[in-house]
Amino acid sequence: MHLDRILVENVLGLRSADLALRTPITLVAGPNGAGKSSLGDAVSMALLGKPRRVAKKKDLAQLVSEGAKRGRAAIWADGEQMGEMKLPSGDHGEHLPAGAQYLPYVLDSTLFATGSADDRRRLLFQLTNCKATPDLIEKRLLELGAQPDKVATIKPLLLSGFPAASEDAKARATDAKGAWRGVTGEVWGEVKADGWEPELPATSVDQQDLANSQNQLQQVEQDLADAQEALGGHRANAQNNAQRQAKVAELVPEADLLARRTVKLEEDRKRQLEWSQKLIEAEQAASAATAMKCPCCSELLVMEDGKLMKLPTVPGADAAEAAKRVAEYEGYLQSAMRAIDNSLRDVASSEAAVKQIKELKAELAAEVSAEAIETAEQAINELRQQRDALRAKVEALQEVARAIADRQAVIDKAARHHADVVAWSLIGDALAPAGIPAKLLGEALAPVNDSLAILARLAKWRPVVIGNDMALTYGDRAYGLLSESERWRVDTLVALAIAQLSELRMVLLDRFDVLDLKSRSQLLGLLLELAKIKAIDSVVLCGTLKEPPAKLPAAIASYWIESGAIVQPSTSQAA
C-alpha cells in the first residue's frame, strides 16, 4: 500500500498539511505541540473512520482546530483515494485494500502490546492464516482420545473461539463433579472417584418403625403449622390494634374541638345576621340622597324597578353618613360569611374525626396478652424440636433403605459421572491455551517471530520474541520491565512485521524522538533496507526535533511542522 498524498485541514493542532509522498519514507518533524501527533490522528481517522481522542460522535466538534468550523482528513494510495473523514459531521468514505483489518496495528504501533492476550492470539491466527476451523479442532480432539459425542456437543462453540469452548467444557466437568458428589455425598477426587463404592449399611431397616415415624412426623408438622398460623393471627391482631389505637390518639385532638367549633359557628352566624341588618339599614338610609319630594304631599319618593316608591324611614339615619358606611358594612358581612365557611369546614373535620374514632374503636379486636404470645412461641419451639428429631430419624432410616436397595445403581451412576468428569476435563484442557491452541499458536508464531528476528538483526537491536503466552520480550526482558525507548523499539518491530505479513507494507510511527541518535540512525537504516528490498512501501515517521534535518538519503523526504502547518522541504533537502 503506497501512500501518495495526505491532506489535512483543521484537525486538532494541524491546520494545514498537504503532503505529496514520492519517497518510501516520509519524515515529519517539528517542535512540541506543532501538530505531529495530530497528523497521525488525522491519517487514522481518514482510513478507519473512527474518532481519535474523543469517544462519542457528539464530541467530534472538539477535533476541529480552534477558530475553524470544519475539518477534513483524506488519504490517497496506489493512485486513488483510500479514505476521507469530515469534521464535525463524522462523514466517512473508504476504499481500502485487502488486509484492511490490520490497519489499526500499523497506524498505532502500541496497539498490539496494549491489547489482551486473547486479542493478540486471534490477530496472529488471522495474520498467519493459521487454520483453526471446527473440523480441524474436532480431528485433533479425537486424536487425543476425546469422546465423539462430547466433541460433537462442544464443536459449535469453537466458532466463538477456544476460550468459550474450553470454559464450557470445564463448566460441564464441574457440573459432573457436582453430580458425582450428589450421588456419593463426597467431594470428587481423581483417585478416590476411580472405582468408588459406598460402604455396606451396618444395620437393616424396620419398615414398621419407619412407617410409625413418618406418621408421627406428619402429625407434628400439622400441629406446628396450626400453631404458627394461630401465633401469626395473634401478632397480626396485636399489630392492628396498636395501629388503630395510634390513629385514635392522632384523631382525639381534632374531635375534642367539635364543641368549641360548634359554638363558634353559631356566633359567626349571629354576626352575619347583625351585619346583614346593618347593611340593609345603611342602604335604605343612603337612598335618601337620591329621593325626590312628592309635589302633592311632600313625601320622599325613590325609583325602584321603574316605579316611584315611598322612601322607608330609618330612625336617626343621616343619608350622607349612611352612604359612606355601605361599603364598610359589605366588607364586614363578607368577612362574616367567610368565617362561617371556615367554621363549617372545621366542624365537619371534627365530626369526621369523631366518626372515625368510633369506627376504629369498634374494629378493635380482643387483646392478646404478651404471656399468651410467649406461651405460643414456646409451644412452637418445642414442636420444631420434635419435628427436627423425627425428620432426622425418618431421613436416616430412608437413607439406609435406599442404600441397601440402590447400592449397585449408585455405584454405576457415580462411575458414569466420574467418566464425564474425565472426558470433559480432557476436552477443557485440550482447548485451554496450553493445549491445542498452544500447538496451533506455535505454528502461527513461527513466521511472526522469524520476521521479528530478521527486523531486529537489520536494525542491530536486541531480538523481539512473542511467547506462547502472548508475552513480548526484548532480549531476555519482559515488555513491562522495559524503558520507554526499548518499548518503542519493540512496538515498531511488531508493527513492521504486521505490515509485511498482512501485505499492507505501510506503517505510521510516532515519537521516534524517544530514541537516542545512534538508535535513530539504526531505525533509518532498517527502514531504508526494507524500502530497498521492497518489503515496505510507505513509512510515515513523526517526532520532535529542534530544527529541520539535513543531508537525508534520497529515499527519505522531510517535512517540517511549525505552528500547525507543514513547511515544504528546503531546496537542499529536496535535492
Short mmCIF file of N, CA and C in Angstrom, two decimals, residues 370-463:
data_model
loop_
_atom_site.label_atom_id
_atom_site.label_comp_id
_atom_site.label_asym_id
_atom_site.label_seq_id
_atom_site.Cartn_x
_atom_site.Cartn_y
_atom_site.Cartn_z
N ALA A 370 -49.28 -10.56 76.32
CA ALA A 370 -47.91 -10.93 75.99
C ALA A 370 -47.59 -12.33 76.48
N GLU A 371 -48.18 -12.72 77.61
CA GLU A 371 -47.94 -14.06 78.16
C GLU A 371 -48.47 -15.13 77.21
N ALA A 372 -49.66 -14.85 76.61
CA ALA A 372 -50.24 -15.82 75.68
C ALA A 372 -49.35 -15.99 74.44
N ILE A 373 -48.81 -14.88 73.94
CA ILE A 373 -47.92 -14.95 72.77
C ILE A 373 -46.65 -15.71 73.12
N GLU A 374 -46.09 -15.44 74.31
CA GLU A 374 -44.87 -16.12 74.74
C GLU A 374 -45.10 -17.62 74.87
N THR A 375 -46.28 -17.99 75.43
CA THR A 375 -46.61 -19.41 75.57
C THR A 375 -46.71 -20.08 74.20
N ALA A 376 -47.34 -19.39 73.24
CA ALA A 376 -47.48 -19.94 71.89
C ALA A 376 -46.11 -20.12 71.23
N GLU A 377 -45.22 -19.15 71.45
CA GLU A 377 -43.87 -19.26 70.87
C GLU A 377 -43.12 -20.43 71.47
N GLN A 378 -43.28 -20.66 72.77
CA GLN A 378 -42.61 -21.78 73.41
C GLN A 378 -43.12 -23.10 72.85
N ALA A 379 -44.44 -23.17 72.65
CA ALA A 379 -45.03 -24.39 72.10
C ALA A 379 -44.50 -24.66 70.69
N ILE A 380 -44.35 -23.59 69.91
CA ILE A 380 -43.85 -23.75 68.55
C ILE A 380 -42.41 -24.25 68.57
N ASN A 381 -41.58 -23.72 69.47
CA ASN A 381 -40.19 -24.17 69.56
C ASN A 381 -40.12 -25.65 69.92
N GLU A 382 -40.99 -26.08 70.83
CA GLU A 382 -40.98 -27.49 71.22
C GLU A 382 -41.42 -28.37 70.05
N LEU A 383 -42.42 -27.91 69.30
CA LEU A 383 -42.88 -28.68 68.13
C LEU A 383 -41.79 -28.75 67.06
N ARG A 384 -41.03 -27.67 66.89
CA ARG A 384 -39.94 -27.69 65.93
C ARG A 384 -38.88 -28.72 66.31
N GLN A 385 -38.56 -28.76 67.59
CA GLN A 385 -37.57 -29.73 68.05
C GLN A 385 -38.05 -31.16 67.79
N GLN A 386 -39.33 -31.39 68.08
CA GLN A 386 -39.89 -32.73 67.81
C GLN A 386 -39.84 -33.03 66.31
N ARG A 387 -40.22 -32.04 65.51
CA ARG A 387 -40.21 -32.26 64.06
C ARG A 387 -38.81 -32.58 63.56
N ASP A 388 -37.81 -31.78 64.01
CA ASP A 388 -36.44 -31.98 63.53
C ASP A 388 -35.91 -33.36 63.93
N ALA A 389 -36.22 -33.77 65.16
CA ALA A 389 -35.76 -35.09 65.60
C ALA A 389 -36.40 -36.20 64.78
N LEU A 390 -37.71 -36.10 64.55
CA LEU A 390 -38.41 -37.11 63.76
C LEU A 390 -37.94 -37.09 62.30
N ARG A 391 -37.72 -35.88 61.78
CA ARG A 391 -37.27 -35.78 60.39
C ARG A 391 -35.89 -36.44 60.22
N ALA A 392 -35.00 -36.17 61.17
CA ALA A 392 -33.67 -36.78 61.10
C ALA A 392 -33.76 -38.30 61.17
N LYS A 393 -34.64 -38.78 62.04
CA LYS A 393 -34.80 -40.23 62.17
C LYS A 393 -35.34 -40.84 60.87
N VAL A 394 -36.39 -40.21 60.32
CA VAL A 394 -37.00 -40.72 59.08
C VAL A 394 -35.98 -40.70 57.94
N GLU A 395 -35.24 -39.57 57.82
CA GLU A 395 -34.26 -39.47 56.73
C GLU A 395 -33.16 -40.51 56.89
N ALA A 396 -32.74 -40.75 58.12
CA ALA A 396 -31.70 -41.76 58.33
C ALA A 396 -32.19 -43.15 57.95
N LEU A 397 -33.41 -43.47 58.36
CA LEU A 397 -33.97 -44.78 58.02
C LEU A 397 -34.15 -44.91 56.50
N GLN A 398 -34.65 -43.83 55.88
CA GLN A 398 -34.85 -43.87 54.42
C GLN A 398 -33.51 -44.00 53.69
N GLU A 399 -32.46 -43.31 54.20
CA GLU A 399 -31.16 -43.38 53.58
C GLU A 399 -30.60 -44.80 53.62
N VAL A 400 -30.77 -45.45 54.78
CA VAL A 400 -30.30 -46.83 54.89
C VAL A 400 -31.07 -47.72 53.93
N ALA A 401 -32.38 -47.51 53.89
CA ALA A 401 -33.20 -48.33 53.00
C ALA A 401 -32.80 -48.13 51.54
N ARG A 402 -32.56 -46.86 51.16
CA ARG A 402 -32.15 -46.59 49.79
C ARG A 402 -30.77 -47.17 49.50
N ALA A 403 -29.88 -47.03 50.48
CA ALA A 403 -28.53 -47.55 50.28
C ALA A 403 -28.54 -49.05 50.04
N ILE A 404 -29.38 -49.74 50.79
CA ILE A 404 -29.48 -51.20 50.61
C ILE A 404 -30.06 -51.53 49.25
N ALA A 405 -31.13 -50.81 48.87
CA ALA A 405 -31.84 -51.15 47.63
C ALA A 405 -31.09 -50.69 46.38
N ASP A 406 -30.38 -49.55 46.49
CA ASP A 406 -29.83 -48.92 45.28
C ASP A 406 -28.30 -48.93 45.25
N ARG A 407 -27.64 -49.74 46.05
CA ARG A 407 -26.18 -49.66 46.15
C ARG A 407 -25.51 -49.82 44.78
N GLN A 408 -25.90 -50.81 44.02
CA GLN A 408 -25.27 -51.03 42.72
C GLN A 408 -25.62 -49.91 41.74
N ALA A 409 -26.87 -49.42 41.84
CA ALA A 409 -27.26 -48.31 40.96
C ALA A 409 -26.44 -47.07 41.28
N VAL A 410 -26.16 -46.86 42.60
CA VAL A 410 -25.34 -45.72 43.00
C VAL A 410 -23.92 -45.88 42.46
N ILE A 411 -23.39 -47.10 42.55
CA ILE A 411 -22.04 -47.35 42.02
C ILE A 411 -21.99 -47.04 40.53
N ASP A 412 -22.97 -47.51 39.78
CA ASP A 412 -22.99 -47.29 38.33
C ASP A 412 -23.14 -45.79 38.00
N LYS A 413 -24.02 -45.12 38.73
CA LYS A 413 -24.25 -43.70 38.47
C LYS A 413 -22.99 -42.89 38.79
N ALA A 414 -22.34 -43.19 39.90
CA ALA A 414 -21.11 -42.49 40.26
C ALA A 414 -20.03 -42.72 39.20
N ALA A 415 -19.95 -43.95 38.68
CA ALA A 415 -18.95 -44.25 37.66
C ALA A 415 -19.22 -43.45 36.38
N ARG A 416 -20.50 -43.30 36.03
CA ARG A 416 -20.84 -42.52 34.82
C ARG A 416 -20.45 -41.05 35.00
N HIS A 417 -20.77 -40.49 36.18
CA HIS A 417 -20.41 -39.09 36.42
C HIS A 417 -18.90 -38.90 36.43
N HIS A 418 -18.18 -39.87 37.00
CA HIS A 418 -16.71 -39.78 37.02
C HIS A 418 -16.16 -39.81 35.59
N ALA A 419 -16.74 -40.69 34.75
CA ALA A 419 -16.30 -40.76 33.36
C ALA A 419 -16.57 -39.44 32.64
N ASP A 420 -17.70 -38.79 32.97
CA ASP A 420 -18.00 -37.50 32.37
C ASP A 420 -16.97 -36.45 32.81
N VAL A 421 -16.62 -36.48 34.10
CA VAL A 421 -15.62 -35.52 34.60
C VAL A 421 -14.32 -35.67 33.81
N VAL A 422 -13.85 -36.91 33.68
CA VAL A 422 -12.59 -37.17 32.98
C VAL A 422 -12.69 -36.74 31.51
N ALA A 423 -13.81 -37.08 30.86
CA ALA A 423 -13.95 -36.78 29.43
C ALA A 423 -14.03 -35.28 29.19
N TRP A 424 -14.83 -34.57 29.99
CA TRP A 424 -14.96 -33.13 29.79
C TRP A 424 -13.67 -32.41 30.19
N SER A 425 -12.99 -32.89 31.22
CA SER A 425 -11.72 -32.28 31.61
C SER A 425 -10.69 -32.42 30.51
N LEU A 426 -10.67 -33.58 29.84
CA LEU A 426 -9.75 -33.78 28.73
C LEU A 426 -9.99 -32.73 27.64
N ILE A 427 -11.27 -32.51 27.30
CA ILE A 427 -11.59 -31.53 26.25
C ILE A 427 -11.26 -30.12 26.72
N GLY A 428 -11.63 -29.81 27.99
CA GLY A 428 -11.36 -28.47 28.51
C GLY A 428 -9.89 -28.15 28.53
N ASP A 429 -9.06 -29.12 28.96
CA ASP A 429 -7.61 -28.90 28.99
C ASP A 429 -7.03 -28.82 27.58
N ALA A 430 -7.58 -29.64 26.68
CA ALA A 430 -7.07 -29.64 25.30
C ALA A 430 -7.35 -28.32 24.61
N LEU A 431 -8.47 -27.67 24.97
CA LEU A 431 -8.83 -26.41 24.32
C LEU A 431 -8.29 -25.19 25.08
N ALA A 432 -7.69 -25.42 26.25
CA ALA A 432 -7.09 -24.33 27.02
C ALA A 432 -5.85 -23.81 26.30
N PRO A 433 -5.39 -22.62 26.66
CA PRO A 433 -4.25 -22.03 25.94
C PRO A 433 -3.03 -22.94 25.85
N ALA A 434 -2.80 -23.80 26.87
CA ALA A 434 -1.61 -24.66 26.85
C ALA A 434 -1.81 -25.92 26.02
N GLY A 435 -3.01 -26.17 25.51
CA GLY A 435 -3.30 -27.39 24.75
C GLY A 435 -3.18 -27.17 23.25
N ILE A 436 -4.26 -27.55 22.55
CA ILE A 436 -4.26 -27.42 21.09
C ILE A 436 -3.96 -25.99 20.64
N PRO A 437 -4.53 -24.95 21.31
CA PRO A 437 -4.19 -23.59 20.88
C PRO A 437 -2.70 -23.31 20.92
N ALA A 438 -2.00 -23.88 21.94
CA ALA A 438 -0.56 -23.65 22.02
C ALA A 438 0.15 -24.26 20.82
N LYS A 439 -0.30 -25.46 20.41
CA LYS A 439 0.34 -26.09 19.25
C LYS A 439 0.06 -25.29 17.98
N LEU A 440 -1.19 -24.88 17.84
CA LEU A 440 -1.53 -24.08 16.67
C LEU A 440 -0.82 -22.74 16.71
N LEU A 441 -0.73 -22.20 17.94
CA LEU A 441 -0.09 -20.90 18.09
C LEU A 441 1.40 -20.99 17.74
N GLY A 442 2.01 -22.13 18.11
CA GLY A 442 3.41 -22.32 17.73
C GLY A 442 3.56 -22.26 16.23
N GLU A 443 2.59 -22.85 15.52
CA GLU A 443 2.63 -22.81 14.06
C GLU A 443 2.42 -21.38 13.56
N ALA A 444 1.54 -20.63 14.28
CA ALA A 444 1.27 -19.26 13.86
C ALA A 444 2.41 -18.32 14.23
N LEU A 445 3.06 -18.59 15.37
CA LEU A 445 4.11 -17.71 15.85
C LEU A 445 5.40 -17.80 15.04
N ALA A 446 5.63 -18.95 14.46
CA ALA A 446 6.91 -19.16 13.77
C ALA A 446 7.19 -18.08 12.73
N PRO A 447 6.27 -17.82 11.78
CA PRO A 447 6.59 -16.78 10.77
C PRO A 447 6.68 -15.39 11.38
N VAL A 448 5.90 -15.11 12.44
CA VAL A 448 5.94 -13.78 13.06
C VAL A 448 7.28 -13.58 13.75
N ASN A 449 7.67 -14.56 14.57
CA ASN A 449 8.95 -14.44 15.27
C ASN A 449 10.13 -14.45 14.30
N ASP A 450 10.00 -15.22 13.20
CA ASP A 450 11.06 -15.19 12.18
C ASP A 450 11.21 -13.79 11.61
N SER A 451 10.05 -13.16 11.30
CA SER A 451 10.08 -11.81 10.75
C SER A 451 10.66 -10.82 11.75
N LEU A 452 10.28 -10.96 13.04
CA LEU A 452 10.82 -10.08 14.08
C LEU A 452 12.33 -10.25 14.23
N ALA A 453 12.80 -11.49 14.12
CA ALA A 453 14.24 -11.75 14.24
C ALA A 453 15.01 -11.07 13.11
N ILE A 454 14.48 -11.16 11.90
CA ILE A 454 15.15 -10.53 10.75
C ILE A 454 15.18 -9.02 10.91
N LEU A 455 14.05 -8.45 11.33
CA LEU A 455 13.98 -7.00 11.51
C LEU A 455 14.96 -6.53 12.59
N ALA A 456 15.03 -7.27 13.70
CA ALA A 456 15.94 -6.90 14.78
C ALA A 456 17.40 -6.94 14.31
N ARG A 457 17.73 -7.95 13.52
CA ARG A 457 19.11 -8.03 13.01
C ARG A 457 19.42 -6.86 12.08
N LEU A 458 18.45 -6.52 11.22
CA LEU A 458 18.69 -5.40 10.30
C LEU A 458 18.86 -4.09 11.06
N ALA A 459 18.11 -3.93 12.17
CA ALA A 459 18.21 -2.70 12.96
C ALA A 459 19.37 -2.73 13.93
N LYS A 460 19.99 -3.93 14.10
CA LYS A 460 21.06 -4.12 15.09
C LYS A 460 20.53 -3.84 16.50
N TRP A 461 19.26 -4.25 16.71
CA TRP A 461 18.63 -4.16 18.03
C TRP A 461 18.54 -5.55 18.63
N ARG A 462 18.22 -5.60 19.91
CA ARG A 462 18.03 -6.89 20.57
C ARG A 462 16.80 -7.58 19.99
N PRO A 463 16.78 -8.92 19.99
CA PRO A 463 15.65 -9.63 19.37
C PRO A 463 14.35 -9.45 20.15
#
